[in-house]
mmCIF file of C-alpha atoms in Angstrom:
data_model
loop_
_atom_site.group_PDB
_atom_site.id
_atom_site.type_symbol
_atom_site.label_atom_id
_atom_site.label_comp_id
_atom_site.label_asym_id
_atom_site.label_seq_id
_atom_site.Cartn_x
_atom_site.Cartn_y
_atom_site.Cartn_z
ATOM 1 C CA ALA A 1 33.895 31.448 69.934
ATOM 2 C CA SER A 2 34.646 34.751 71.547
ATOM 3 C CA GLY A 3 37.880 32.817 72.462
ATOM 4 C CA ASP A 4 36.755 29.845 74.207
ATOM 5 C CA ARG A 5 36.983 26.770 72.930
ATOM 6 C CA VAL A 6 34.256 25.076 71.623
ATOM 7 C CA LEU A 7 32.980 21.161 71.653
ATOM 8 C CA VAL A 8 30.359 20.561 69.080
ATOM 9 C CA HIS A 9 27.814 17.935 69.469
ATOM 10 C CA PHE A 10 26.284 15.932 66.222
ATOM 11 C CA ARG A 11 24.178 13.132 66.026
ATOM 12 C CA SER A 12 24.994 11.973 62.515
ATOM 13 C CA ASP A 13 25.857 14.630 60.427
ATOM 14 C CA GLN A 14 29.854 14.586 60.804
ATOM 15 C CA ARG A 15 30.342 16.898 57.612
ATOM 16 C CA GLN A 16 28.257 19.492 58.928
ATOM 17 C CA ALA A 17 29.521 19.410 62.425
ATOM 18 C CA GLU A 18 32.968 19.581 60.628
ATOM 19 C CA ALA A 19 32.051 22.659 58.926
ATOM 20 C CA VAL A 20 30.809 24.219 62.072
ATOM 21 C CA ARG A 21 34.131 23.528 63.875
ATOM 22 C CA GLU A 22 36.380 25.172 60.687
ATOM 23 C CA SER A 23 34.222 28.129 60.814
ATOM 24 C CA LEU A 24 35.109 29.412 64.481
ATOM 25 C CA PRO A 25 37.728 31.477 65.265
ATOM 26 C CA GLY A 26 40.867 30.248 67.582
ATOM 27 C CA THR A 27 42.472 26.794 67.347
ATOM 28 C CA GLY A 28 41.615 23.434 69.989
ATOM 29 C CA HIS A 29 37.730 23.132 69.111
ATOM 30 C CA ALA A 30 36.561 19.642 68.395
ATOM 31 C CA ILE A 31 33.223 17.903 67.404
ATOM 32 C CA ILE A 32 31.750 15.027 69.778
ATOM 33 C CA GLN A 33 29.031 12.695 68.388
ATOM 34 C CA SER A 34 26.112 11.149 70.601
ATOM 35 C CA ALA A 35 22.414 9.844 69.932
ATOM 36 C CA LEU A 36 21.050 11.350 73.244
ATOM 37 C CA ASP A 37 18.015 9.625 73.291
ATOM 38 C CA GLU A 38 20.020 6.105 73.711
ATOM 39 C CA ALA A 39 20.218 5.363 77.475
ATOM 40 C CA GLY A 40 23.077 7.062 78.985
ATOM 41 C CA ALA A 41 24.142 8.720 76.208
ATOM 42 C CA PRO A 42 23.671 11.866 77.840
ATOM 43 C CA GLY A 43 25.954 11.178 80.577
ATOM 44 C CA LYS A 44 28.667 9.370 78.686
ATOM 45 C CA LEU A 45 28.629 12.979 76.097
ATOM 46 C CA VAL A 46 29.039 14.992 79.119
ATOM 47 C CA ALA A 47 31.863 12.476 80.400
ATOM 48 C CA ASP A 48 34.081 12.711 76.977
ATOM 49 C CA ALA A 49 33.546 16.212 76.746
ATOM 50 C CA MET A 50 35.186 16.789 80.200
ATOM 51 C CA ALA A 51 37.713 14.353 79.060
ATOM 52 C CA ALA A 52 38.387 16.485 75.912
ATOM 53 C CA VAL A 53 38.843 19.562 77.559
ATOM 54 C CA SER A 54 40.752 18.620 79.915
ATOM 55 C CA ASP A 55 43.738 17.446 77.606
ATOM 56 C CA TYR A 56 44.428 21.326 77.532
ATOM 57 C CA GLY A 57 44.385 21.258 81.186
ATOM 58 C CA GLU A 58 40.893 23.426 81.474
ATOM 59 C CA ALA A 59 36.984 22.269 82.667
ATOM 60 C CA LEU A 60 33.800 22.430 80.827
ATOM 61 C CA ASP A 61 32.175 25.704 81.988
ATOM 62 C CA CYS A 62 29.563 25.919 79.362
ATOM 63 C CA MET A 63 26.621 23.628 78.097
ATOM 64 C CA ILE A 64 24.309 25.041 75.752
ATOM 65 C CA ILE A 65 21.505 21.995 75.329
ATOM 66 C CA ASN A 66 19.889 22.767 71.774
ATOM 67 C CA HIS A 67 19.255 19.695 70.207
ATOM 68 C CA GLY A 68 15.837 18.649 69.594
ATOM 69 C CA VAL A 69 13.104 16.639 67.496
ATOM 70 C CA TYR A 70 9.425 17.921 66.345
ATOM 71 C CA GLU A 71 6.536 15.492 65.236
ATOM 72 C CA GLU A 72 3.373 16.418 63.940
ATOM 73 C CA HIS A 73 0.376 14.499 64.924
ATOM 74 C CA PRO A 74 -2.996 15.596 64.822
ATOM 75 C CA VAL A 75 -5.953 13.932 66.760
ATOM 76 C CA GLU A 76 -8.359 13.842 63.991
ATOM 77 C CA THR A 77 -5.677 11.754 61.914
ATOM 78 C CA THR A 78 -3.226 9.789 64.553
ATOM 79 C CA SER A 79 -4.242 6.523 66.058
ATOM 80 C CA ALA A 80 -3.541 6.124 69.973
ATOM 81 C CA ALA A 81 -0.499 4.056 69.348
ATOM 82 C CA ASP A 82 1.093 6.344 67.124
ATOM 83 C CA TRP A 83 -0.253 9.378 69.709
ATOM 84 C CA SER A 84 1.886 7.463 72.683
ATOM 85 C CA SER A 85 4.748 6.057 70.458
ATOM 86 C CA SER A 86 5.427 10.150 69.143
ATOM 87 C CA PHE A 87 5.139 11.293 72.513
ATOM 88 C CA GLU A 88 7.610 8.790 74.506
ATOM 89 C CA ARG A 89 10.230 9.788 71.570
ATOM 90 C CA VAL A 90 9.747 13.449 71.593
ATOM 91 C CA LEU A 91 9.779 13.558 75.576
ATOM 92 C CA ARG A 92 12.762 11.535 75.536
ATOM 93 C CA THR A 93 14.897 13.732 73.447
ATOM 94 C CA ASN A 94 13.776 16.836 74.060
ATOM 95 C CA LEU A 95 13.117 16.934 77.589
ATOM 96 C CA ALA A 96 14.507 13.560 79.257
ATOM 97 C CA ALA A 97 17.977 14.043 77.540
ATOM 98 C CA PRO A 98 18.587 17.869 78.146
ATOM 99 C CA ALA A 99 17.588 16.745 81.962
ATOM 100 C CA GLU A 100 20.272 14.407 82.334
ATOM 101 C CA LEU A 101 22.700 16.439 80.375
ATOM 102 C CA ALA A 102 22.043 19.468 82.469
ATOM 103 C CA PHE A 103 22.194 16.925 85.701
ATOM 104 C CA ALA A 104 25.625 15.372 84.370
ATOM 105 C CA PHE A 105 27.535 19.232 84.202
ATOM 106 C CA GLY A 106 25.748 20.116 87.184
ATOM 107 C CA SER A 107 27.077 17.563 89.397
ATOM 108 C CA ALA A 108 30.372 17.521 87.713
ATOM 109 C CA ALA A 109 30.446 21.494 88.085
ATOM 110 C CA ARG A 110 29.746 21.172 91.718
ATOM 111 C CA GLU A 111 32.444 18.720 92.407
ATOM 112 C CA ASN A 112 35.004 20.681 90.597
ATOM 113 C CA GLY A 113 34.051 24.160 92.491
ATOM 114 C CA ARG A 114 33.977 26.255 89.540
ATOM 115 C CA GLY A 115 30.675 26.941 88.883
ATOM 116 C CA GLY A 116 29.202 27.136 85.248
ATOM 117 C CA ALA A 117 26.177 27.869 82.927
ATOM 118 C CA VAL A 118 23.568 25.765 81.272
ATOM 119 C CA VAL A 119 21.591 27.520 78.460
ATOM 120 C CA PHE A 120 18.608 25.065 77.057
ATOM 121 C CA VAL A 121 16.904 26.189 73.521
ATOM 122 C CA SER A 122 13.065 25.842 74.385
ATOM 123 C CA SER A 123 10.233 27.989 71.914
ATOM 124 C CA ARG A 124 7.382 29.929 71.930
ATOM 125 C CA GLY A 125 5.321 26.636 72.226
ATOM 126 C CA ALA A 126 5.929 25.835 75.425
ATOM 127 C CA TYR A 127 3.400 29.214 75.906
ATOM 128 C CA ARG A 128 0.985 29.666 72.632
ATOM 129 C CA GLY A 129 0.179 25.398 72.368
ATOM 130 C CA GLU A 130 1.459 23.582 69.259
ATOM 131 C CA PRO A 131 -1.800 21.953 68.309
ATOM 132 C CA ILE A 132 -0.742 19.945 65.675
ATOM 133 C CA ALA A 133 2.794 18.818 67.870
ATOM 134 C CA ALA A 134 1.459 18.712 71.161
ATOM 135 C CA ALA A 135 4.226 16.417 72.417
ATOM 136 C CA TYR A 136 6.622 19.487 70.975
ATOM 137 C CA GLY A 137 5.066 21.767 73.013
ATOM 138 C CA ALA A 138 4.935 19.975 75.866
ATOM 139 C CA SER A 139 8.237 19.170 75.932
ATOM 140 C CA LYS A 140 9.325 23.095 75.749
ATOM 141 C CA ALA A 141 7.041 23.900 78.896
ATOM 142 C CA GLY A 142 8.729 21.226 80.658
ATOM 143 C CA LEU A 143 12.118 22.467 79.721
ATOM 144 C CA ASN A 144 10.578 26.018 80.622
ATOM 145 C CA SER A 145 9.678 24.530 84.334
ATOM 146 C CA LEU A 146 13.282 22.485 84.290
ATOM 147 C CA THR A 147 15.364 25.923 83.880
ATOM 148 C CA GLY A 148 13.930 27.202 87.069
ATOM 149 C CA SER A 149 14.214 24.338 89.310
ATOM 150 C CA LEU A 150 17.706 24.004 88.378
ATOM 151 C CA ALA A 151 18.424 27.056 88.376
ATOM 152 C CA GLN A 152 17.086 27.176 91.981
ATOM 153 C CA ALA A 153 18.876 23.797 92.688
ATOM 154 C CA PHE A 154 22.756 24.626 91.180
ATOM 155 C CA GLY A 155 22.663 28.560 92.151
ATOM 156 C CA PRO A 156 23.882 28.357 95.372
ATOM 157 C CA HIS A 157 26.956 26.377 93.832
ATOM 158 C CA GLY A 158 27.766 29.209 91.294
ATOM 159 C CA ILE A 159 25.855 27.126 88.540
ATOM 160 C CA ARG A 160 23.457 29.463 86.330
ATOM 161 C CA VAL A 161 20.769 27.831 84.033
ATOM 162 C CA SER A 162 18.230 29.999 81.744
ATOM 163 C CA ALA A 163 16.762 29.345 78.408
ATOM 164 C CA VAL A 164 15.407 30.892 75.487
ATOM 165 C CA ALA A 165 12.423 30.972 73.690
ATOM 166 C CA PRO A 166 12.203 30.946 69.865
ATOM 167 C CA GLY A 167 9.805 31.619 67.399
ATOM 168 C CA PHE A 168 9.763 30.014 64.013
ATOM 169 C CA ILE A 169 13.860 30.675 62.464
ATOM 170 C CA ALA A 170 15.213 30.434 59.312
ATOM 171 C CA THR A 171 16.878 26.753 59.920
ATOM 172 C CA GLU A 172 16.785 23.323 58.301
ATOM 173 C CA MET A 173 14.598 22.148 60.412
ATOM 174 C CA ALA A 174 12.234 24.542 59.464
ATOM 175 C CA ALA A 175 13.156 25.013 55.985
ATOM 176 C CA GLU A 176 10.209 22.765 54.630
ATOM 177 C CA VAL A 177 7.400 24.473 56.709
ATOM 178 C CA LEU A 178 8.249 28.081 55.598
ATOM 179 C CA ALA A 179 8.791 27.418 52.158
ATOM 180 C CA SER A 180 4.863 25.351 52.561
ATOM 181 C CA PRO A 181 1.461 27.828 51.349
ATOM 182 C CA ARG A 182 1.891 28.146 55.363
ATOM 183 C CA GLY A 183 5.164 29.897 55.036
ATOM 184 C CA ASP A 184 3.625 33.521 54.792
ATOM 185 C CA ASP A 185 1.291 33.446 57.405
ATOM 186 C CA ILE A 186 4.078 32.319 59.958
ATOM 187 C CA ARG A 187 5.892 35.224 58.596
ATOM 188 C CA SER A 188 2.941 37.225 58.770
ATOM 189 C CA GLN A 189 2.679 36.180 63.325
ATOM 190 C CA SER A 190 5.787 38.650 63.746
ATOM 191 C CA PRO A 191 5.073 42.517 63.001
ATOM 192 C CA TRP A 192 8.748 42.295 61.390
ATOM 193 C CA GLY A 193 6.937 40.404 58.606
ATOM 194 C CA ARG A 194 9.512 37.602 58.883
ATOM 195 C CA VAL A 195 10.872 34.831 60.617
ATOM 196 C CA GLY A 196 14.019 34.648 63.105
ATOM 197 C CA SER A 197 17.700 34.458 61.943
ATOM 198 C CA PRO A 198 20.108 31.638 63.357
ATOM 199 C CA GLU A 199 22.480 34.670 64.653
ATOM 200 C CA GLU A 200 19.726 36.046 66.384
ATOM 201 C CA VAL A 201 18.816 33.375 68.620
ATOM 202 C CA ALA A 202 22.523 32.625 68.961
ATOM 203 C CA ALA A 203 23.201 36.089 70.498
ATOM 204 C CA ALA A 204 20.534 35.749 72.894
ATOM 205 C CA VAL A 205 22.712 32.355 73.951
ATOM 206 C CA PHE A 206 25.755 33.952 73.998
ATOM 207 C CA HIS A 207 24.346 36.465 76.695
ATOM 208 C CA LEU A 208 22.612 34.107 78.939
ATOM 209 C CA ALA A 209 26.427 32.304 78.464
ATOM 210 C CA SER A 210 28.031 35.092 79.929
ATOM 211 C CA PRO A 211 29.541 36.159 83.297
ATOM 212 C CA GLU A 212 27.120 39.321 82.139
ATOM 213 C CA GLY A 213 23.767 37.494 81.672
ATOM 214 C CA ALA A 214 24.652 35.588 85.483
ATOM 215 C CA TRP A 215 21.537 37.658 86.606
ATOM 216 C CA SER A 216 19.165 36.212 84.561
ATOM 217 C CA THR A 217 19.501 32.995 85.924
ATOM 218 C CA GLY A 218 16.388 30.786 85.798
ATOM 219 C CA ALA A 219 14.577 32.975 83.211
ATOM 220 C CA VAL A 220 13.652 31.692 80.126
ATOM 221 C CA LEU A 221 14.124 34.754 77.441
ATOM 222 C CA ASP A 222 11.604 35.358 74.635
ATOM 223 C CA CYS A 223 13.333 35.888 70.899
ATOM 224 C CA ASN A 224 9.970 35.526 68.665
ATOM 225 C CA GLY A 225 10.274 38.890 67.219
ATOM 226 C CA ALA A 226 6.662 39.776 69.180
ATOM 227 C CA SER A 227 4.927 36.820 67.366
ATOM 228 C CA TYR A 228 3.658 35.748 70.637
ATOM 229 C CA LEU A 229 3.503 37.392 74.029
ATOM 230 C CA HIS A 230 2.189 35.993 77.058
#
């Protein structure tokens, strides 16, 4: 937390969100629930977060947009209807909701004149392609483009926008595939022979969110252990 007051967003796992909150040094941290794929939810989440910090006489000055879903739909075995519905779900969650969150945060920061920072979590899949999860790859490519667009749009108002693009990370979402026969191949993609840790991605995010990372606005920082270069 580095002296900051942190609001932890969760969709359904309140217990895990509370565990994250309790692990943070300092006091005044909170959790906040929202299903971001629902209409109007991103804007309401930002408004609720602003209200929560205003109770301490503070402003919301940084937003890390880290949520997302991953769905596989191989072209050989997916029906047209399933392909379409998967794209709608994934793009709604992974691209439209982040765009709405960033717009709501940026608009509020522009109005209060205090500036701020947005950091998106993208993916190396935006560059290398995702042949069995095309919607996921497309959503992350869109997020990279959004990063540059908003960095230029909000920059005159002192608002920084950047992104980090991890490769495979040892998270709960990736646990099943990393434990499968595909796991060894995934680990071998990096010359380090492993996947990344959440802490390594968090360090990159922290830099981009900090004042020291200000001149990296508009950048998408690779964080994939040289598993993919472009």
